[in-house]
Amino acid sequence: MSSKGNGNSSNSGYTYTGSGTNSQGNHYCSRSGDDGGSGYHYSNTNGSYYYANTNGSTYYNSGSGQSTYTAPSGYSVSKSSGKDKSYYYKNTNGSKYFNDGKGGSKYTSPSGDVRTSSGKK
């Protein structure tokens, strides 16, 4: 039996179409979006989880401070938490930006030009 939910970022609804636990003890749910898309999520015994949303975006959390969100366009953001405050952006135009969380950063343009900053004065 499917059940109605409302939980994605665009506030459009979805219907749960299945769920279960695999042989490793990891839980999963699948769903069909009112927009015609399909999606699923896994919650793993190691604390990590992964969402493939009905709009084409994905989100992964390692359960130990690392996470990555990827938009339907391909734009992605990766982040660390805890003592390591680094983050990384990857844009659909090919540019990239990395911040080490300590004042240093690196930008790479779509053409491959690199600019860095140490954050030191």
XYZ file of C-alpha atoms in Angstrom, residues 28-85:
58
model
C 15.180 2.150 1.841
C 11.993 3.845 0.629
C 10.987 4.493 -2.962
C 8.515 7.136 -4.080
C 6.777 8.579 -7.097
C 6.402 12.338 -7.354
C 3.276 14.207 -8.368
C 5.582 15.797 -10.979
C 6.091 12.397 -12.650
C 9.592 11.856 -11.255
C 10.677 8.946 -9.128
C 13.008 8.893 -6.166
C 14.288 6.880 -3.228
C 16.331 7.152 -0.084
C 18.615 4.848 1.870
C 19.364 5.061 5.579
C 22.390 2.905 6.298
C 23.474 1.151 9.474
C 26.766 3.097 9.453
C 24.830 6.370 9.907
C 25.080 7.505 6.289
C 22.079 8.282 4.127
C 21.351 9.093 0.507
C 18.380 10.747 -1.188
C 17.627 10.684 -4.915
C 14.741 13.154 -5.115
C 11.854 13.185 -7.563
C 13.121 16.467 -9.065
C 16.492 14.912 -10.014
C 18.535 16.343 -7.146
C 20.589 14.119 -4.836
C 21.882 14.454 -1.287
C 24.438 12.267 0.469
C 25.492 12.474 4.108
C 28.310 10.243 5.312
C 27.082 10.248 8.909
C 30.507 11.500 9.975
C 30.485 15.117 8.837
C 30.749 14.958 5.049
C 27.794 15.831 2.812
C 27.145 16.557 -0.861
C 24.087 18.079 -2.511
C 23.736 17.989 -6.307
C 20.993 20.012 -7.995
C 19.166 18.735 -11.089
C 21.310 21.138 -13.147
C 24.516 19.412 -11.999
C 25.616 22.177 -9.616
C 27.000 20.539 -6.488
C 28.092 21.576 -3.026
C 30.214 19.417 -0.726
C 30.705 20.314 2.912
C 32.595 19.044 5.924
C 31.583 19.689 9.487
C 33.409 19.422 12.769
C 36.946 20.794 12.960
C 37.319 20.698 9.185
C 35.094 23.536 7.941
